[in-house]
Amino acid sequence: MRTDRNRDKITAAEQRRLLARRIGVIGLSVGSSAALTCAMEGVAGSFRLADFDTLGLSNLNRLRAGVHELGLPKTVLCARHMYEIDPYLDIELWQEGLTEDTIDAFFGSADRPLDLVIEECDTPWVKTAAREHARRHGVPVLMDTNDRGLLDVERFDLEPDRPLFHGRGGDLSAEDVRRLAPADALAYLLRICDESRLSPAMKDALGRIGHSLSSWPQLASGVVLGGALVTDTARRILLGAPVASGRYYTDLEEIISAGDAERDPAGAAR
């Protein structure tokens, strides 16, 4: 009954197929929006949630949480909210995040593999290692950056030789990335995200992080939009619809701009 109003955008047969799937979510600041939206829509019935961090006050501008939950592990916070939506979910918590010793187990054994990974962490080694494992196991990866509505789709399930980050990471392995100096690691992240296509506000922020800014600026609207983009794409991939690897932008400042909107015959914008 909980998913009754999904019909027939998602048919009953499709809903049963989706609830048999397992999704891994790495990073639960931005990733929590994707996990919660997947749970709400019934996209997957099993989840593995990985994050080492706890909820801080500065997270409350974009996470669905309250001041009474400060200090909670982000994995626990996300799982509680998901269980409040659907108490029948199967959720595993990886509260230490992913390390060299645990990342292989996160992707699962042959009898209980992940079907899809949502990668939303900031650590360059984890971002790279997760894709190396995903490619090895044939698992598709989705990443939303919530800047200009950027969504990355990497179909390692269909393209076992696909270069990581669409080739933007070069030939660097996860082990190479681990050894990068901080300045080189930042340059690597900017190369992955294509610095030339960042929003003006994000470009302006780059030189101020660690000085007048504590970290990357992120808005709740961008994070929620990212959750929608990831969930919609994950659903279509898991149902076998044609979704191509690539980098996609849903830039609301371009879509809803000062230009002329499409108008109906009465002259009202629509």
Tab-separated table of C-alpha atoms in Angstrom, residues 63-168:
chain	number	residue	atom	x	y	z
A	63	LEU	CA	20.623	17.275	5.731
A	64	ARG	CA	17.188	16.208	6.918
A	65	ALA	CA	18.026	16.367	10.617
A	66	GLY	CA	17.454	18.416	13.755
A	67	VAL	CA	19.608	19.889	16.494
A	68	HIS	CA	18.557	17.036	18.801
A	69	GLU	CA	20.458	14.667	16.464
A	70	LEU	CA	23.814	16.470	16.536
A	71	GLY	CA	26.687	14.062	17.159
A	72	LEU	CA	24.908	11.019	15.736
A	73	PRO	CA	26.777	8.945	13.156
A	74	LYS	CA	25.480	9.919	9.724
A	75	THR	CA	24.916	6.242	8.960
A	76	VAL	CA	22.608	5.877	11.984
A	77	LEU	CA	20.789	9.118	11.182
A	78	CYS	CA	20.150	8.097	7.567
A	79	ALA	CA	19.102	4.552	8.470
A	80	ARG	CA	16.623	5.808	11.111
A	81	HIS	CA	14.933	8.067	8.604
A	82	MET	CA	14.816	5.291	6.002
A	83	TYR	CA	13.304	2.849	8.513
A	84	GLU	CA	10.674	5.440	9.428
A	85	ILE	CA	9.652	5.381	5.755
A	86	ASP	CA	9.884	1.595	5.333
A	87	PRO	CA	10.582	-0.588	8.394
A	88	TYR	CA	11.037	-3.653	6.166
A	89	LEU	CA	14.221	-2.407	4.507
A	90	ASP	CA	17.476	-4.336	4.911
A	91	ILE	CA	20.148	-1.761	5.844
A	92	GLU	CA	23.786	-2.441	6.724
A	93	LEU	CA	25.859	0.330	8.328
A	94	TRP	CA	29.555	0.837	7.641
A	95	GLN	CA	30.292	3.385	10.342
A	96	GLU	CA	34.042	3.529	9.758
A	97	GLY	CA	33.510	4.492	6.133
A	98	LEU	CA	35.462	2.522	3.546
A	99	THR	CA	39.084	1.535	4.021
A	100	GLU	CA	41.521	-0.647	2.159
A	101	ASP	CA	40.521	-3.499	4.476
A	102	THR	CA	36.744	-3.117	4.093
A	103	ILE	CA	36.021	-1.819	0.604
A	104	ASP	CA	36.019	-5.234	-1.074
A	105	ALA	CA	33.495	-6.607	1.427
A	106	PHE	CA	31.301	-3.537	0.877
A	107	PHE	CA	30.808	-4.545	-2.756
A	108	GLY	CA	29.632	-7.951	-1.622
A	109	SER	CA	30.159	-11.599	-2.363
A	110	ALA	CA	28.979	-13.395	-5.484
A	111	ASP	CA	25.754	-14.467	-3.752
A	112	ARG	CA	24.914	-10.997	-2.341
A	113	PRO	CA	26.465	-8.405	-4.643
A	114	LEU	CA	25.648	-4.735	-4.941
A	115	ASP	CA	23.529	-3.870	-7.953
A	116	LEU	CA	24.457	-0.176	-8.018
A	117	VAL	CA	26.694	2.294	-6.148
A	118	ILE	CA	25.952	5.928	-5.337
A	119	GLU	CA	29.271	7.637	-4.601
A	120	GLU	CA	29.041	10.978	-2.776
A	121	CYS	CA	32.208	11.261	-0.682
A	122	ASP	CA	34.960	13.896	-0.705
A	123	THR	CA	38.001	11.648	-0.194
A	124	PRO	CA	39.927	11.211	-3.479
A	125	TRP	CA	41.223	7.731	-2.571
A	126	VAL	CA	37.742	6.426	-1.765
A	127	LYS	CA	36.251	7.942	-4.923
A	128	THR	CA	38.898	6.231	-7.037
A	129	ALA	CA	39.028	2.910	-5.189
A	130	ALA	CA	35.222	2.629	-5.280
A	131	ARG	CA	35.280	2.891	-9.060
A	132	GLU	CA	38.117	0.401	-9.368
A	133	HIS	CA	36.084	-2.117	-7.375
A	134	ALA	CA	32.886	-1.248	-9.239
A	135	ARG	CA	34.593	-1.843	-12.571
A	136	ARG	CA	36.035	-5.129	-11.332
A	137	HIS	CA	32.623	-6.306	-10.098
A	138	GLY	CA	30.629	-4.867	-13.013
A	139	VAL	CA	28.599	-2.435	-10.875
A	140	PRO	CA	27.247	0.867	-12.276
A	141	VAL	CA	28.196	4.050	-10.391
A	142	LEU	CA	26.214	7.282	-10.025
A	143	MET	CA	27.600	10.533	-8.604
A	144	ASP	CA	25.860	13.863	-8.101
A	145	THR	CA	27.970	16.908	-7.264
A	146	ASN	CA	25.010	19.292	-6.616
A	147	ASP	CA	26.847	22.059	-8.499
A	148	ARG	CA	24.925	22.953	-11.671
A	149	GLY	CA	22.959	19.738	-11.229
A	150	LEU	CA	25.856	17.591	-12.413
A	151	LEU	CA	25.138	13.853	-12.562
A	152	ASP	CA	27.798	11.316	-13.542
A	153	VAL	CA	26.785	7.908	-14.896
A	154	GLU	CA	29.435	5.199	-15.266
A	155	ARG	CA	28.043	1.930	-16.642
A	156	PHE	CA	30.768	-0.473	-15.570
A	157	ASP	CA	28.125	-3.188	-15.792
A	158	LEU	CA	28.008	-2.680	-19.567
A	159	GLU	CA	31.524	-1.323	-20.192
A	160	PRO	CA	34.077	-3.345	-18.184
A	161	ASP	CA	37.013	-1.415	-19.682
A	162	ARG	CA	35.540	2.051	-19.247
A	163	PRO	CA	38.114	4.578	-17.899
A	164	LEU	CA	37.324	5.976	-14.464
A	165	PHE	CA	35.672	9.397	-14.310
A	166	HIS	CA	35.218	9.295	-18.106
A	167	GLY	CA	39.005	9.373	-18.412
A	168	ARG	CA	39.381	12.612	-16.417
